[in-house]
Coordinates of C-alpha atoms in Angstrom, one line a residue:
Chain J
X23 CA 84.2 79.3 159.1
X24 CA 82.2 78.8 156.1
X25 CA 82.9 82.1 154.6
X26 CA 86.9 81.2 155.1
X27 CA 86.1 77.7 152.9
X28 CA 84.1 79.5 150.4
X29 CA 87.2 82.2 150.3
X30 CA 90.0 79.3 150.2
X31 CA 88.0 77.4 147.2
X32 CA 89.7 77.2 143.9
X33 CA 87.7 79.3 141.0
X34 CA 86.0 76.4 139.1
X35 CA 86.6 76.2 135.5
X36 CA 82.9 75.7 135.0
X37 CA 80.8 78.5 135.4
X38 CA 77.2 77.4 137.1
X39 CA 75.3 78.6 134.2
X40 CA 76.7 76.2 132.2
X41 CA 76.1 72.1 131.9
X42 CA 80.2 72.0 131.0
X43 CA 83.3 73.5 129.7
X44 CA 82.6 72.8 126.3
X45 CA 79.1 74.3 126.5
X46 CA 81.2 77.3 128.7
X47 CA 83.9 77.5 125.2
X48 CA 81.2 77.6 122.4
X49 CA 79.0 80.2 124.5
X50 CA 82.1 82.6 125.1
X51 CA 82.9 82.0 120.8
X52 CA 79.6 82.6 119.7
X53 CA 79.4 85.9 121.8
X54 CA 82.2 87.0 119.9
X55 CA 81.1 86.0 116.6
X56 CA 77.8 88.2 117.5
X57 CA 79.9 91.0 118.2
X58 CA 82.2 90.5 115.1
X59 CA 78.9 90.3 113.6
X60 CA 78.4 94.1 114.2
X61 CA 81.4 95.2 113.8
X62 CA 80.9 93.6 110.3
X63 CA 77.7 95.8 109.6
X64 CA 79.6 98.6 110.6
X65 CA 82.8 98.4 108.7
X66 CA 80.3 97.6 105.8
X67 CA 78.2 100.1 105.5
X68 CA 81.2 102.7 105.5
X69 CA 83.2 101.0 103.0
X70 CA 80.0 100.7 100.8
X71 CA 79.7 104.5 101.3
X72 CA 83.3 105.0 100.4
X73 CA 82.7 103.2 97.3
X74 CA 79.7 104.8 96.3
X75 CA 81.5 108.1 96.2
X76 CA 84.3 107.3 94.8
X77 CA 82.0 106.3 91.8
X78 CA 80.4 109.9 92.1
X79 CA 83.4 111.7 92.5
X80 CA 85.8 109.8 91.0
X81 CA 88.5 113.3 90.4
X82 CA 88.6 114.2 94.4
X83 CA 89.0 110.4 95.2
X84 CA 91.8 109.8 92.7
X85 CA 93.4 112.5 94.1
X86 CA 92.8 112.0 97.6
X87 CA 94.6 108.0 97.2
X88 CA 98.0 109.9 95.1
X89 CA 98.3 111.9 98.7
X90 CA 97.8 109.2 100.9
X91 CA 100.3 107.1 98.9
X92 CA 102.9 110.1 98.9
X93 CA 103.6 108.9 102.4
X94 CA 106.8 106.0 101.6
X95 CA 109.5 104.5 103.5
X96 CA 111.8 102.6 100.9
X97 CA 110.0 103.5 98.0
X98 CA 106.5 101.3 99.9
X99 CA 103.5 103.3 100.9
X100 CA 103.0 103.5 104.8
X101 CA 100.0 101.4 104.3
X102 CA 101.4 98.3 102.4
X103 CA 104.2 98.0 105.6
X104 CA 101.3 98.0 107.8
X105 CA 99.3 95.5 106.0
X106 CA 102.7 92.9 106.5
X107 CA 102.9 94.0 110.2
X108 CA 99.3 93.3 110.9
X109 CA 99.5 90.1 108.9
X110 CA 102.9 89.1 111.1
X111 CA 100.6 90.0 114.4
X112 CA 97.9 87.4 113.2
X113 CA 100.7 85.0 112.7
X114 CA 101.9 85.9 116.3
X115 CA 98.2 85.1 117.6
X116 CA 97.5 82.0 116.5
X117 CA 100.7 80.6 117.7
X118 CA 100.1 82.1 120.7
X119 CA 96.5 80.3 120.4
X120 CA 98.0 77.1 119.4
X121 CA 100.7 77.4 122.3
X122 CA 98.0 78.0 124.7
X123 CA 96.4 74.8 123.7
X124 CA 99.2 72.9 124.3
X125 CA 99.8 74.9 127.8
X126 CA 103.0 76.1 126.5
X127 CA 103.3 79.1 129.1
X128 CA 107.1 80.8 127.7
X129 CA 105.8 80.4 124.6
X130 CA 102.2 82.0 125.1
X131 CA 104.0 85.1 126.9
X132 CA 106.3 85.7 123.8
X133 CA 104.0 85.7 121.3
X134 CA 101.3 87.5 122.9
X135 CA 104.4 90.3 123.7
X136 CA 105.4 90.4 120.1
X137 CA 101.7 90.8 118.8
X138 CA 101.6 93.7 121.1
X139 CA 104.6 95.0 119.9
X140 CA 103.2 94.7 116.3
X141 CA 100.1 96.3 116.8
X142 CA 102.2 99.4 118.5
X143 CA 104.3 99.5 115.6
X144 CA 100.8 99.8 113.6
X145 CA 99.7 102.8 115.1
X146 CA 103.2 104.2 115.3
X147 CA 103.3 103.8 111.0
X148 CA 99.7 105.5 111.3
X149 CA 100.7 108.4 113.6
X150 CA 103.2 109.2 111.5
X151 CA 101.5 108.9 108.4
X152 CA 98.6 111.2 110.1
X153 CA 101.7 114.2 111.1
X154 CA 102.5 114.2 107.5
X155 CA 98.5 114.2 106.2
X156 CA 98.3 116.9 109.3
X157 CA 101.3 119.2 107.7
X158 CA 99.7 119.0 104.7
X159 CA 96.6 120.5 105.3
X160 CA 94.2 117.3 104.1
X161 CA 91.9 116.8 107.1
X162 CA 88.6 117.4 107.8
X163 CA 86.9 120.7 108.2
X164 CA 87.1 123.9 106.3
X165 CA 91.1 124.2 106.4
X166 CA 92.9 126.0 104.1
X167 CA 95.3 124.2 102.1
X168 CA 99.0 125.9 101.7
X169 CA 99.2 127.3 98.4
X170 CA 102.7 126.0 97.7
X171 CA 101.8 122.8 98.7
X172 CA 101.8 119.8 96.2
X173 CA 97.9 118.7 96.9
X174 CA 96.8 122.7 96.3
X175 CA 98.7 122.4 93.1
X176 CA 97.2 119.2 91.8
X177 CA 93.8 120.4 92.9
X178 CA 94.0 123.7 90.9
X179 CA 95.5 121.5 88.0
X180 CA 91.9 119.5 88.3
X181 CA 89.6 122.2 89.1
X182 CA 91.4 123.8 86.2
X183 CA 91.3 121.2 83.6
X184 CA 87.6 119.7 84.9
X185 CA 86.0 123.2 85.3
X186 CA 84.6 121.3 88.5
X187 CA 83.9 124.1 91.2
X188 CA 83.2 121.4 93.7
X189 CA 85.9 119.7 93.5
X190 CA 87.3 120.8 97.1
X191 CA 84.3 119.8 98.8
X192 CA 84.2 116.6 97.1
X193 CA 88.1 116.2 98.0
X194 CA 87.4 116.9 102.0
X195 CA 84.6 114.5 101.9
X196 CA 87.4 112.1 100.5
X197 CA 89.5 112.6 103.7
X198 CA 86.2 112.6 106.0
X199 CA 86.2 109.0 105.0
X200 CA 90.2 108.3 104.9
X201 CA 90.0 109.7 109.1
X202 CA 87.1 107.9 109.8
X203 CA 87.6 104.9 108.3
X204 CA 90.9 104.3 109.4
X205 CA 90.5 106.2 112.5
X206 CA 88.1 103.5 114.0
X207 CA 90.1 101.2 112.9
X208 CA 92.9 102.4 114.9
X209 CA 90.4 102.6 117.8
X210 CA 89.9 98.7 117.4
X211 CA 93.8 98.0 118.0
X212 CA 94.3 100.4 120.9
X213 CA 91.6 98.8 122.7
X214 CA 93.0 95.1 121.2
X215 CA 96.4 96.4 122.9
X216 CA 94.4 96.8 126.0
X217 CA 93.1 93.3 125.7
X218 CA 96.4 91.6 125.2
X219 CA 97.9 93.5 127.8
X220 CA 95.5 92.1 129.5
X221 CA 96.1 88.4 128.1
X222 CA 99.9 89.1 129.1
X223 CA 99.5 89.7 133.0
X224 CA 96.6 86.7 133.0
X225 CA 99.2 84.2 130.8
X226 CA 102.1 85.7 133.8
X227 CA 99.5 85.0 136.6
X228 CA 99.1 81.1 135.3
X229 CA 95.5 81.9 134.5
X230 CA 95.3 79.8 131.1
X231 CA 96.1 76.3 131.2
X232 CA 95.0 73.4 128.0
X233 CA 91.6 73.0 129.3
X234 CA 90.9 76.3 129.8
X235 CA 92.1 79.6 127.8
X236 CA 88.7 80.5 125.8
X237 CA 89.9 84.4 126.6
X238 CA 93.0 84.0 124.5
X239 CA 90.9 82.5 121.9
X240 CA 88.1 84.9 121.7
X241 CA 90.5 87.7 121.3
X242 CA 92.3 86.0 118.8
X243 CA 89.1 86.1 116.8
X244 CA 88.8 89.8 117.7
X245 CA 92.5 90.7 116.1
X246 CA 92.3 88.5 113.6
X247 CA 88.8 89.8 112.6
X248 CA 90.6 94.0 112.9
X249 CA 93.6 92.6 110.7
X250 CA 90.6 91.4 108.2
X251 CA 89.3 94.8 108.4
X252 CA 92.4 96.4 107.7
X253 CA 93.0 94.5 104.2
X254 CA 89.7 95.7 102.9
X255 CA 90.7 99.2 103.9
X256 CA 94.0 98.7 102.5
X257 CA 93.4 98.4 98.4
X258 CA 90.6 101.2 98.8
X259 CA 92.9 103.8 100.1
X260 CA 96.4 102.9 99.2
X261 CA 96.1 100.7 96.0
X262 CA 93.1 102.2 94.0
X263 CA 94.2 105.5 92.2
Chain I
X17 CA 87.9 62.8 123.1
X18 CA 89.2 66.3 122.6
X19 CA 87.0 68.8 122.0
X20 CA 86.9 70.2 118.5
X21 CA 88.2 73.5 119.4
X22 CA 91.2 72.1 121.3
X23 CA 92.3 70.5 118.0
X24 CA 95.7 71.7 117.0
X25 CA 97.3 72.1 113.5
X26 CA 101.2 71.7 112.8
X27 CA 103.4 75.1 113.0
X28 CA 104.2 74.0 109.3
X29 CA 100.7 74.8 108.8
X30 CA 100.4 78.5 110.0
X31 CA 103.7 79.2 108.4
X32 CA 102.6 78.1 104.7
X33 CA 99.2 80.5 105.2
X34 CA 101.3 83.3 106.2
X35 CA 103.6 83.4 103.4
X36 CA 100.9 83.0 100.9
X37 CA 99.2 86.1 102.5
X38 CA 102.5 88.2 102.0
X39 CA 102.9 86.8 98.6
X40 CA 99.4 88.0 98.2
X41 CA 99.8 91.4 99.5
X42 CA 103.1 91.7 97.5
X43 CA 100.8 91.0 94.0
X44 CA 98.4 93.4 95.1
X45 CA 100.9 96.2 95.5
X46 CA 102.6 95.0 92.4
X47 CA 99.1 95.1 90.6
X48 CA 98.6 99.1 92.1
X49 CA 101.4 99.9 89.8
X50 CA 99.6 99.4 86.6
X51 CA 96.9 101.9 85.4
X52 CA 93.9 100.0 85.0
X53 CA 91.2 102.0 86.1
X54 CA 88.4 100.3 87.8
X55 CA 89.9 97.3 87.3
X56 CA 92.5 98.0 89.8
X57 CA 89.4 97.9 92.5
X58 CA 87.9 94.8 91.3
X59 CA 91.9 93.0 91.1
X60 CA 92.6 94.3 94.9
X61 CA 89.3 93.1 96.0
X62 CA 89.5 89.3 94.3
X63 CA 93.2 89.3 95.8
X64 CA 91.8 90.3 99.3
X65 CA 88.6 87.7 99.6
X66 CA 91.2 84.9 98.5

């Protein structure tokens, strides 16, 4: 009998670790901010390394940003439609956060489905753009670009002109950074398309109501804190040249 | 009392923060037209911490 009761009993909003739900909220925001916190040292020390280089080897880098910016839809560079979908998906979020709060369930479901739709059109932008980098020849490794192509051209023109026998070397570190930087990046919105998947079925399930829907919150913070990311990475690939 | 987190702003709010940012990103890409050597870094940079 007392196992049935303890079965039938509602989940409590309170966990019992904690005094209340407030003390419940700021503990499950302040674990995030830790994480974010990392994520921050992270993102930071590559981007500090990406600009360190490009100081060094300023040829290969300026190069490097004319290819990635070859890649246009309507005369825009891949990475300036993507900076305006991720900054529409943070929109999305914190109406959905806001909508939450006021335990606004329709609402909540739609914008949590159009952030994910957002952050799939993200990567889909990406992939493409990777194909094209891909078909190209500019990746990682000791590939050997076409000789017709347009970046074996402008490289010859710059090895040519700058007598700089490193100059490959210095233009495959370039893309070494480009994959890796933006690579993780696209790691942290497939797993944030995981989480709001994951928001979805919870919102569907009646899980979040005004008093309690810290998890919508939290990952707000998360994608709003990968769309932050994604403006520094922006300018330094896309803009600088 | 509600808690501070639960506080909620007006819609009219998020959507004046939104269109600034896409104004923003519209100078940036604007300012990536012009050849101004390392300034272009330091211009995309200011834009992005405001």
């Amino acid at each position: 009998v007392g196992e049935s009761r303890t079965i039938l009993e509602p989940q409590p909003l309170v966990k019992h670790q904690f005094d209340d739900l407030e003390q419940q909220q700021d503990a499950d925001t302040l674990g995030m901010w830790t994480f974010l916190g990392t994520e921050v040292l992270f993102f930071g020390a590559m981007i500090c390394g990406y600009l360190v280089y490009r100081r060094l080897y300023f040829t290969a880098w300026h190069l490097g940003s004319t290819v990635v910016n070859n890649f246009r839809w309507l005369g825009i560079s891949s990475g300036a439609w993507n900076t305006a979908v991720l900054l529409s998906s943070s929109l999305t979020v914190a109406l959905g956060v806001r909508a939450a709060k006021l335990g606004q369930r329709r609402l909540l479901l739609f914008m949590l489905a159009i952030t994910w739709i957002l952050g799939a059109a993200f990567l889909g932008i990406k992939a493409a753009e990777y194909t094209h980098e891909y078909f190209e020849g500019v990746v990682p490794g000791n590939i050997v670009f076409h000789p017709d192509s347009e970046v074996s051209t402008d490289l010859a023109k710059a090895a040519g002109s700058e007598q700089d026998a490193g100059l490959v070397g210095q233009f495959r570190l370039f893309w070494v950074f480009y994959f890796f930087m933006t690579g993780t990046h696209a790691l942290h919105m497939i797993v944030g398309l995981g989480l709001f998947a994951f928001l979805f079925i919870q919102a569907w399930r009646r899980k979040y109501t005004p008093q309690k829907h810290e998890q919508v919150e939290i990952m707000g913070l998360y994608w709003h804190f990968v769309d932050l990311v994604w403006i520094f990475i922006f300018p330094l690939f896309y803009l600088v040249k | 009392m509600m808690p501070a987190s639960q506080k909620v702003d007006k819609i009219s709010l998020y959507l004046v923060i939104y269109v600034t940012l896409m104004v923003l990103l519209v100078a940036t890409v604007a300012a990536s037209e012009f050849n101004l050597g390392d300034g272009n870094v330091m211009i995309a940079l200011v834009i992005a911490v405001a």
